[in-house]
PDB file of C-alpha atoms in Angstrom:
ATOM      1  CA  MET S  50      -9.248   2.621 -10.405  1.00 70.00           C
ATOM      2  CA  VAL S  51     -10.363  -0.839 -11.419  1.00 84.00           C
ATOM      3  CA  ILE S  52     -12.694  -2.413  -8.860  1.00 96.00           C
ATOM      4  CA  ALA S  53     -10.398  -4.401  -6.599  1.00 98.00           C
ATOM      5  CA  ALA S  54     -10.182  -8.176  -6.883  1.00 98.00           C
ATOM      6  CA  ARG S  55      -9.571  -9.906  -3.561  1.00 98.00           C
ATOM      7  CA  THR S  56      -7.588 -13.142  -3.170  1.00 98.00           C
ATOM      8  CA  THR S  57      -6.809 -14.860   0.129  1.00 98.00           C
ATOM      9  CA  THR S  58      -4.077 -17.432   0.693  1.00 98.00           C
ATOM     10  CA  ASN S  59      -2.785 -19.015   3.903  1.00 98.00           C
ATOM     11  CA  LEU S  60       0.582 -20.164   5.151  1.00 98.00           C
ATOM     12  CA  ALA S  61       0.377 -22.927   7.749  1.00 98.00           C
ATOM     13  CA  ALA S  62       2.795 -23.253  10.659  1.00 97.00           C
ATOM     14  CA  THR S  63       5.656 -23.908  11.077  1.00 98.00           C
ATOM     15  CA  ILE S  64       6.715 -20.554   9.583  1.00 98.00           C
ATOM     16  CA  THR S  65      10.255 -20.329   8.208  1.00 98.00           C
ATOM     17  CA  GLN S  66      12.049 -17.662   6.205  1.00 98.00           C
ATOM     18  CA  THR S  67      11.846 -19.880   3.118  1.00 98.00           C
ATOM     19  CA  ASN S  68       8.114 -20.575   3.180  1.00 98.00           C
ATOM     20  CA  LEU S  69       7.346 -16.974   4.239  1.00 98.00           C
ATOM     21  CA  VAL S  70       9.222 -15.676   1.192  1.00 98.00           C
ATOM     22  CA  ALA S  71       7.318 -18.082  -1.055  1.00 98.00           C
ATOM     23  CA  ALA S  72       3.975 -17.025   0.447  1.00 98.00           C
ATOM     24  CA  ILE S  73       4.771 -13.323  -0.013  1.00 98.00           C
ATOM     25  CA  LYS S  74       5.721 -13.954  -3.659  1.00 98.00           C
ATOM     26  CA  THR S  75       2.371 -15.637  -4.292  1.00 98.00           C
ATOM     27  CA  ALA S  76       0.446 -12.862  -2.562  1.00 98.00           C
ATOM     28  CA  MET S  77       2.295 -10.189  -4.538  1.00 98.00           C
ATOM     29  CA  ILE S  78       1.303 -11.878  -7.803  1.00 98.00           C
ATOM     30  CA  ASN S  79      -2.307 -11.967  -6.572  1.00 98.00           C
ATOM     31  CA  ALA S  80      -2.072  -8.231  -5.816  1.00 98.00           C
ATOM     32  CA  GLY S  81      -1.128  -7.514  -9.416  1.00 98.00           C
ATOM     33  CA  PHE S  82       2.614  -7.042  -9.148  1.00 97.00           C
ATOM     34  CA  SER S  83       4.605  -8.099 -12.184  1.00 90.00           C
ATOM     35  CA  THR S  84       7.481 -10.579 -12.253  1.00 89.00           C
ATOM     36  CA  LEU S  85      10.197  -9.982  -9.684  1.00 97.00           C
ATOM     37  CA  TYR S  86      12.749  -7.395 -10.811  1.00 98.00           C
ATOM     38  CA  ASP S  87      15.381  -8.704  -8.386  1.00 98.00           C
ATOM     39  CA  ASP S  88      15.540 -11.568  -5.886  1.00 98.00           C
ATOM     40  CA  TYR S  89      18.643 -12.258  -3.830  1.00 98.00           C
ATOM     41  CA  THR S  90      20.013 -13.020  -0.385  1.00 97.00           C
ATOM     42  CA  SER S  91      22.299 -10.740   1.590  1.00 93.00           C
ATOM     43  CA  THR S  92      21.874 -10.931   5.355  1.00 93.00           C
ATOM     44  CA  ASN S  93      18.132 -11.116   4.616  1.00 98.00           C
ATOM     45  CA  ARG S  94      16.134 -12.354   1.642  1.00 98.00           C
ATOM     46  CA  ILE S  95      15.369  -9.386  -0.628  1.00 98.00           C
ATOM     47  CA  LEU S  96      12.523  -9.136  -3.160  1.00 98.00           C
ATOM     48  CA  VAL S  97      12.299  -6.160  -5.536  1.00 98.00           C
ATOM     49  CA  TYR S  98       9.271  -5.242  -7.654  1.00 98.00           C
ATOM     50  CA  GLU S  99       9.146  -2.628 -10.413  1.00 97.00           C
ATOM     51  CA  VAL S 100       6.028  -0.492 -10.880  1.00 96.00           C
ATOM     52  CA  VAL S 101       5.874   1.538 -14.090  1.00 95.00           C
ATOM     53  CA  ASN S 102       4.163   4.904 -14.501  1.00 94.00           C
ATOM     54  CA  ASP S 103       5.679   6.148 -17.748  1.00 95.00           C
ATOM     55  CA  THR S 104       8.742   4.574 -19.347  1.00 96.00           C
ATOM     56  CA  SER S 105       9.444   7.760 -21.318  1.00 97.00           C
ATOM     57  CA  LYS S 106      10.098   9.768 -18.138  1.00 98.00           C
ATOM     58  CA  THR S 107      13.309   9.992 -16.087  1.00 97.00           C
ATOM     59  CA  TYR S 108      11.480   8.994 -12.901  1.00 98.00           C
ATOM     60  CA  GLY S 109       8.666   7.021 -14.478  1.00 97.00           C
ATOM     61  CA  LYS S 110       9.319   3.854 -12.451  1.00 97.00           C
ATOM     62  CA  ASN S 111       9.264   2.942  -8.759  1.00 98.00           C
ATOM     63  CA  TYR S 112      10.998   0.014  -7.072  1.00 98.00           C
ATOM     64  CA  PHE S 113       9.443  -1.621  -4.009  1.00 98.00           C
ATOM     65  CA  VAL S 114      11.873  -3.576  -1.853  1.00 98.00           C
ATOM     66  CA  ILE S 115      10.780  -6.215   0.659  1.00 98.00           C
ATOM     67  CA  SER S 116      13.290  -7.604   3.161  1.00 98.00           C
ATOM     68  CA  ILE S 117      12.523 -10.841   5.046  1.00 98.00           C
ATOM     69  CA  SER S 118      14.903 -11.788   7.861  1.00 98.00           C
ATOM     70  CA  SER S 119      15.576 -15.220   9.337  1.00 98.00           C
ATOM     71  CA  ALA S 120      13.795 -13.906  12.462  1.00 98.00           C
ATOM     72  CA  LEU S 121      10.654 -13.451  10.306  1.00 98.00           C
ATOM     73  CA  VAL S 122      10.769  -9.655  10.363  1.00 98.00           C
ATOM     74  CA  VAL S 123       9.432  -7.979   7.220  1.00 98.00           C
ATOM     75  CA  ALA S 124      10.714  -4.526   6.260  1.00 98.00           C
ATOM     76  CA  THR S 125       9.753  -2.407   3.235  1.00 98.00           C
ATOM     77  CA  GLN S 126      11.232   0.490   1.292  1.00 98.00           C
ATOM     78  CA  ILE S 127      10.762   2.360  -2.005  1.00 98.00           C
ATOM     79  CA  PHE S 128      13.521   3.402  -4.421  1.00 98.00           C
ATOM     80  CA  SER S 129      13.755   5.693  -7.418  1.00 98.00           C
ATOM     81  CA  THR S 130      16.041   3.404  -9.417  1.00 97.00           C
ATOM     82  CA  TRP S 131      17.354  -0.125  -8.936  1.00 98.00           C
ATOM     83  CA  ASN S 132      20.318  -2.016 -10.393  1.00 98.00           C
ATOM     84  CA  ALA S 133      19.579  -5.751 -10.375  1.00 98.00           C
ATOM     85  CA  THR S 134      23.207  -6.589 -11.105  1.00 98.00           C
ATOM     86  CA  THR S 135      24.693  -4.768  -8.118  1.00 98.00           C
ATOM     87  CA  HIS S 136      21.512  -5.084  -5.989  1.00 98.00           C
ATOM     88  CA  THR S 137      21.592  -1.374  -5.194  1.00 98.00           C
ATOM     89  CA  GLY S 138      19.210   1.533  -5.644  1.00 98.00           C
ATOM     90  CA  THR S 139      19.056   5.312  -5.518  1.00 98.00           C
ATOM     91  CA  GLY S 140      16.536   7.676  -3.978  1.00 98.00           C
ATOM     92  CA  GLY S 141      15.618   5.201  -1.277  1.00 98.00           C
ATOM     93  CA  SER S 142      13.128   6.110   1.434  1.00 98.00           C
ATOM     94  CA  ALA S 143      13.599   5.309   5.092  1.00 98.00           C
ATOM     95  CA  VAL S 144      12.877   1.677   5.947  1.00 98.00           C
ATOM     96  CA  THR S 145       9.543   0.637   7.472  1.00 98.00           C
ATOM     97  CA  THR S 146       9.900  -2.362   9.805  1.00 98.00           C
ATOM     98  CA  PHE S 147       6.932  -4.411  11.001  1.00 98.00           C
ATOM     99  CA  SER S 148       6.609  -6.686  14.034  1.00 97.00           C
ATOM    100  CA  ALA S 149       8.050 -10.175  13.669  1.00 98.00           C
ATOM    101  CA  PHE S 150       5.874 -13.135  12.786  1.00 98.00           C
ATOM    102  CA  ALA S 151       5.884 -16.117  15.141  1.00 98.00           C
ATOM    103  CA  THR S 152       6.908 -19.556  13.924  1.00 98.00           C
ATOM    104  CA  GLY S 153       4.027 -21.452  15.476  1.00 98.00           C
ATOM    105  CA  SER S 154       0.889 -19.833  13.992  1.00 98.00           C
ATOM    106  CA  SER S 155      -0.522 -19.630  10.475  1.00 98.00           C
ATOM    107  CA  ILE S 156      -0.485 -16.388   8.463  1.00 98.00           C
ATOM    108  CA  SER S 157      -3.344 -15.160   6.276  1.00 98.00           C
ATOM    109  CA  PHE S 158      -2.446 -13.164   3.156  1.00 98.00           C
ATOM    110  CA  THR S 159      -5.197 -11.070   1.582  1.00 98.00           C
ATOM    111  CA  ALA S 160      -4.278  -9.456  -1.725  1.00 98.00           C
ATOM    112  CA  PHE S 161      -6.197  -6.614  -3.363  1.00 98.00           C
ATOM    113  CA  SER S 162      -5.507  -6.011  -7.046  1.00 98.00           C
ATOM    114  CA  ALA S 163      -6.975  -2.760  -8.351  1.00 97.00           C
ATOM    115  CA  GLY S 164      -5.150  -1.998 -11.564  1.00 95.00           C
ATOM    116  CA  ASP S 165      -2.395   0.586 -11.529  1.00 94.00           C
ATOM    117  CA  GLU S 166      -3.808   2.574  -8.618  1.00 97.00           C
ATOM    118  CA  LEU S 167      -3.588   0.060  -5.786  1.00 98.00           C
ATOM    119  CA  LYS S 168      -1.755  -3.223  -5.346  1.00 98.00           C
ATOM    120  CA  LEU S 169      -1.847  -4.296  -1.702  1.00 98.00           C
ATOM    121  CA  VAL S 170      -1.077  -7.344   0.447  1.00 98.00           C
ATOM    122  CA  ILE S 171      -2.245  -7.563   4.064  1.00 98.00           C
ATOM    123  CA  ALA S 172      -0.574 -10.323   6.073  1.00 98.00           C
ATOM    124  CA  VAL S 173      -2.215 -11.113   9.404  1.00 98.00           C
ATOM    125  CA  GLN S 174      -1.078 -13.404  12.214  1.00 98.00           C
ATOM    126  CA  GLY S 175      -3.077 -12.624  15.338  1.00 97.00           C
ATOM    127  CA  SER S 176      -2.164  -9.089  16.399  1.00 96.00           C
ATOM    128  CA  VAL S 177       0.707  -8.864  13.895  1.00 98.00           C
ATOM    129  CA  VAL S 178      -0.342  -7.073  10.708  1.00 98.00           C
ATOM    130  CA  VAL S 179       2.021  -6.354   7.812  1.00 98.00           C
ATOM    131  CA  MET S 180       1.061  -4.059   4.921  1.00 98.00           C
ATOM    132  CA  ILE S 181       2.959  -4.404   1.635  1.00 98.00           C
ATOM    133  CA  GLY S 182       1.949  -2.542  -1.477  1.00 97.00           C
ATOM    134  CA  SER S 183       1.930   0.245  -4.006  1.00 97.00           C
ATOM    135  CA  LEU S 184      -0.352   3.258  -4.370  1.00 98.00           C
ATOM    136  CA  ILE S 185      -0.414   5.349  -7.546  1.00 97.00           C
ATOM    137  CA  PRO S 186      -3.276   7.821  -6.881  1.00 97.00           C
ATOM    138  CA  ALA S 187      -5.595   8.407  -9.824  1.00 97.00           C
ATOM    139  CA  ILE S 188      -4.989  12.155  -9.875  1.00 98.00           C
ATOM    140  CA  ARG S 189      -1.480  13.583  -9.900  1.00 97.00           C
ATOM    141  CA  PRO S 190      -1.030  17.371  -9.515  1.00 97.00           C
ATOM    142  CA  SER S 191      -0.539  19.015 -12.920  1.00 97.00           C
ATOM    143  CA  TRP S 192       2.777  20.498 -11.800  1.00 97.00           C
ATOM    144  CA  TRP S 193       4.236  17.137 -10.656  1.00 98.00           C
ATOM    145  CA  ASP S 194       6.839  16.382 -13.355  1.00 98.00           C
ATOM    146  CA  LEU S 195       7.934  12.748 -13.717  1.00 98.00           C
ATOM    147  CA  ASN S 196      11.174  13.981 -15.228  1.00 98.00           C
ATOM    148  CA  LEU S 197      11.958  15.564 -11.865  1.00 98.00           C
ATOM    149  CA  TRP S 198      10.308  13.342  -9.262  1.00 98.00           C
ATOM    150  CA  ASN S 199       8.927   9.834  -8.783  1.00 98.00           C
ATOM    151  CA  TRP S 200       5.182   9.316  -8.376  1.00 97.00           C
ATOM    152  CA  GLY S 201       4.187   6.432  -6.128  1.00 97.00           C
ATOM    153  CA  PHE S 202       3.792   5.545  -2.447  1.00 98.00           C
ATOM    154  CA  TYR S 203       3.919   2.601  -0.048  1.00 98.00           C
ATOM    155  CA  PRO S 204       2.145   2.130   3.320  1.00 98.00           C
ATOM    156  CA  THR S 205       4.001   2.648   6.582  1.00 97.00           C
ATOM    157  CA  ALA S 206       1.229   1.875   9.086  1.00 96.00           C
ATOM    158  CA  THR S 207      -1.450  -0.764   9.523  1.00 95.00           C
ATOM    159  CA  THR S 208      -4.067   2.024   9.479  1.00 96.00           C
ATOM    160  CA  LEU S 209      -3.082   2.780   5.861  1.00 98.00           C
ATOM    161  CA  SER S 210      -3.210   6.463   6.761  1.00 97.00           C
ATOM    162  CA  THR S 211       0.516   7.169   6.326  1.00 98.00           C
ATOM    163  CA  TRP S 212       2.633   6.501   3.239  1.00 98.00           C
ATOM    164  CA  LYS S 213       6.129   7.157   1.900  1.00 98.00           C
ATOM    165  CA  SER S 214       7.541   8.135  -1.478  1.00 98.00           C
ATOM    166  CA  THR S 215      11.132   7.966  -2.697  1.00 98.00           C
ATOM    167  CA  SER S 216      13.470  10.690  -1.534  1.00 98.00           C
ATOM    168  CA  ILE S 217      13.189  12.127  -5.062  1.00 98.00           C
ATOM    169  CA  ASN S 218      10.096  14.222  -4.440  1.00 98.00           C
ATOM    170  CA  PRO S 219       9.071  17.918  -4.602  1.00 97.00           C
ATOM    171  CA  TYR S 220       8.737  18.389  -0.829  1.00 97.00           C
ATOM    172  CA  SER S 221      12.139  17.273   0.498  1.00 95.00           C
ATOM    173  CA  ASN S 222       9.939  15.107   2.728  1.00 97.00           C
ATOM    174  CA  GLU S 223       9.060  11.515   1.871  1.00 98.00           C
ATOM    175  CA  ASN S 224       6.138  11.281   4.325  1.00 98.00           C
ATOM    176  CA  TYR S 225       2.458  11.696   3.426  1.00 98.00           C
ATOM    177  CA  GLN S 226      -0.884  11.281   5.147  1.00 98.00           C
ATOM    178  CA  PHE S 227      -4.438  10.817   3.969  1.00 97.00           C
ATOM    179  CA  LEU S 228      -6.638  13.593   5.278  1.00 96.00           C
ATOM    180  CA  ILE S 229      -9.707  12.427   7.271  1.00 95.00           C
ATOM    181  CA  LEU S 230      -8.524   8.813   7.672  1.00 97.00           C
ATOM    182  CA  THR S 231      -8.524   7.691  11.334  1.00 96.00           C
ATOM    183  CA  SER S 232     -10.823  10.586  12.259  1.00 97.00           C
ATOM    184  CA  THR S 233     -12.687   9.849  15.487  1.00 97.00           C
ATOM    185  CA  PHE S 234     -15.685  11.726  14.068  1.00 97.00           C
ATOM    186  CA  LEU S 235     -16.216   8.845  11.621  1.00 97.00           C
ATOM    187  CA  ALA S 236     -16.972   6.024  14.023  1.00 98.00           C
ATOM    188  CA  THR S 237     -20.327   4.262  13.697  1.00 96.00           C
ATOM    189  CA  ALA S 238     -23.477   4.059  11.589  1.00 94.00           C
ATOM    190  CA  ASN S 239     -25.561   7.087  10.660  1.00 93.00           C
ATOM    191  CA  PRO S 240     -28.625   6.993  12.973  1.00 94.00           C
ATOM    192  CA  GLN S 241     -30.948   8.104  10.151  1.00 92.00           C
ATOM    193  CA  THR S 242     -29.968   5.478   7.579  1.00 91.00           C
ATOM    194  CA  ASN S 243     -28.575   2.789   9.916  1.00 92.00           C
ATOM    195  CA  LYS S 244     -25.704   2.512   7.422  1.00 92.00           C
ATOM    196  CA  ARG S 245     -22.063   3.397   7.847  1.00 95.00           C
ATOM    197  CA  ASP S 246     -21.163   6.514   5.859  1.00 95.00           C
ATOM    198  CA  VAL S 247     -18.613   6.127   3.059  1.00 97.00           C
ATOM    199  CA  ILE S 248     -16.479   9.047   1.868  1.00 96.00           C
ATOM    200  CA  THR S 249     -14.965   8.339  -1.547  1.00 96.00           C
ATOM    201  CA  GLY S 250     -11.910   9.874  -3.176  1.00 97.00           C
ATOM    202  CA  LEU S 251      -9.190  10.552  -0.596  1.00 98.00           C
ATOM    203  CA  LEU S 252      -6.734  13.453  -0.498  1.00 98.00           C
ATOM    204  CA  LEU S 253      -3.076  12.655   0.156  1.00 98.00           C
ATOM    205  CA  ALA S 254      -1.193  15.534   1.795  1.00 98.00           C
ATOM    206  CA  SER S 255       2.517  16.143   2.242  1.00 97.00           C
ATOM    207  CA  SER S 256       3.764  16.023   5.815  1.00 97.00           C
ATOM    208  CA  SER S 257       5.588  19.262   5.023  1.00 96.00           C
ATOM    209  CA  ASN S 258       2.232  20.999   5.567  1.00 96.00           C
ATOM    210  CA  THR S 259       2.449  22.494   2.090  1.00 95.00           C
ATOM    211  CA  GLY S 260      -0.571  21.079   0.332  1.00 93.00           C
ATOM    212  CA  ILE S 261      -2.053  18.168  -1.547  1.00 96.00           C
ATOM    213  CA  ALA S 262       0.168  15.577  -3.189  1.00 96.00           C
ATOM    214  CA  GLY S 263      -2.610  13.670  -4.937  1.00 97.00           C
ATOM    215  CA  LYS S 264      -6.151  12.312  -4.927  1.00 98.00           C
ATOM    216  CA  THR S 265      -7.407   8.770  -5.258  1.00 98.00           C
ATOM    217  CA  SER S 266     -10.265   7.580  -7.391  1.00 98.00           C
ATOM    218  CA  ASP S 267     -13.713   7.183  -5.858  1.00 97.00           C
ATOM    219  CA  ASP S 268     -13.012   3.457  -5.486  1.00 97.00           C
ATOM    220  CA  ILE S 269     -10.855   4.184  -2.426  1.00 98.00           C
ATOM    221  CA  ALA S 270     -12.724   5.425   0.621  1.00 98.00           C
ATOM    222  CA  CYS S 271     -12.802   6.425   4.265  1.00 98.00           C
ATOM    223  CA  VAL S 272     -15.585   4.723   6.226  1.00 97.00           C
ATOM    224  CA  CYS S 273     -17.180   4.743   9.662  1.00 97.00           C
ATOM    225  CA  ALA S 274     -15.712   1.381  10.629  1.00 97.00           C
ATOM    226  CA  SER S 275     -15.463   1.398  14.428  1.00 97.00           C
ATOM    227  CA  GLY S 276     -16.858  -1.846  15.843  1.00 96.00           C
ATOM    228  CA  SER S 277     -16.610  -3.670  12.519  1.00 97.00           C
ATOM    229  CA  SER S 278     -14.195  -6.444  11.573  1.00 97.00           C
ATOM    230  CA  ARG S 279     -11.425  -6.347   9.010  1.00 98.00           C
ATOM    231  CA  TYR S 280     -12.848  -7.334   5.594  1.00 98.00           C
ATOM    232  CA  ASP S 281     -16.448  -6.562   6.543  1.00 98.00           C
ATOM    233  CA  THR S 282     -18.312  -4.974   3.647  1.00 97.00           C
ATOM    234  CA  ILE S 283     -20.325  -1.766   3.414  1.00 96.00           C
ATOM    235  CA  GLN S 284     -22.913  -0.796   0.810  1.00 94.00           C
ATOM    236  CA  PRO S 285     -23.200   3.012   0.654  1.00 91.00           C
ATOM    237  CA  ASN S 286     -26.727   4.312   1.048  1.00 86.00           C
ATOM    238  CA  GLY S 287     -28.547   4.538  -2.286  1.00 88.00           C
ATOM    239  CA  THR S 288     -25.994   2.534  -4.309  1.00 91.00           C
ATOM    240  CA  THR S 289     -25.234  -1.042  -5.357  1.00 94.00           C
ATOM    241  CA  GLN S 290     -21.529  -0.585  -4.694  1.00 96.00           C
ATOM    242  CA  ILE S 291     -19.703  -2.684  -2.107  1.00 97.00           C
ATOM    243  CA  PHE S 292     -16.641  -1.481  -0.192  1.00 98.00           C
ATOM    244  CA  THR S 293     -14.421  -3.821   1.824  1.00 98.00           C
ATOM    245  CA  ILE S 294     -12.941  -2.504   5.076  1.00 98.00           C
ATOM    246  CA  LEU S 295      -9.172  -2.876   5.362  1.00 98.00           C
ATOM    247  CA  ASN S 296      -8.778  -0.964   8.629  1.00 97.00           C
ATOM    248  CA  ASN S 297     -11.683  -1.592  11.009  1.00 97.00           C
ATOM    249  CA  ALA S 298     -11.523   1.614  13.030  1.00 97.00           C
ATOM    250  CA  SER S 299     -12.964   5.109  13.057  1.00 98.00           C
ATOM    251  CA  GLY S 300     -12.145   6.704   9.729  1.00 97.00           C
ATOM    252  CA  GLY S 301     -11.104   3.334   8.355  1.00 98.00           C
ATOM    253  CA  PHE S 302      -9.582   2.665   4.922  1.00 98.00           C
ATOM    254  CA  ALA S 303     -11.754   0.761   2.436  1.00 98.00           C
ATOM    255  CA  VAL S 304     -11.654  -0.226  -1.239  1.00 98.00           C
ATOM    256  CA  ARG S 305     -14.465  -0.934  -3.654  1.00 98.00           C
ATOM    257  CA  THR S 306     -14.737  -4.648  -4.431  1.00 98.00           C
ATOM    258  CA  THR S 307     -18.102  -4.746  -6.273  1.00 96.00           C
TER     259      THR S 307
END
């Protein structure tokens, strides 16, 4: 993975569907997403982004769909294919729906752009946190054939521990979880070094309980982040590397930013 670049933008109140859509578009560009593949209004405003793995493969592309309602509810989904003319897709996952934003408070958008592996936007308004993004782990199992299945995931929880793929996958189960993330054993600083331990390179497992679906680069990590704040930084003992905490809890998710 490329070391993640971080960009923060803010949307001042009053929040409307129109200015929320515009703010999400800006944040998605900052996270490294390419030009919108589709942008239209049905009942909600719909934004679709294409992420390419391998154009020579049947399932070498993923389509990330963001729905923004007039009630300021953001929902996300991933598809195997998308037709921008008919505004329809195939292989769609179940929808992930986040809590609604309020109209009267500002929203902070923090985008992390880390090459092809991770493109992530975290939108925060008080206790409301919305995660929008794409994960293409650095290591794909040798048997995972892009002519048979898509390869790519999107977050379904603010902990960043659970993710979904398209329904076109080898497990007949679109749900995945990072092993060790959110572990209560990984809470606070090591008493010998007075530093918070950092475990690099995370394993993504299928929720079918049938093994490992992929592994991230060492620039994605699990950290002892209990008692910290979101976006605090950690320097692993004996290195000059800096990791930024995205989930400030035991077994928190972090990315390398220096």
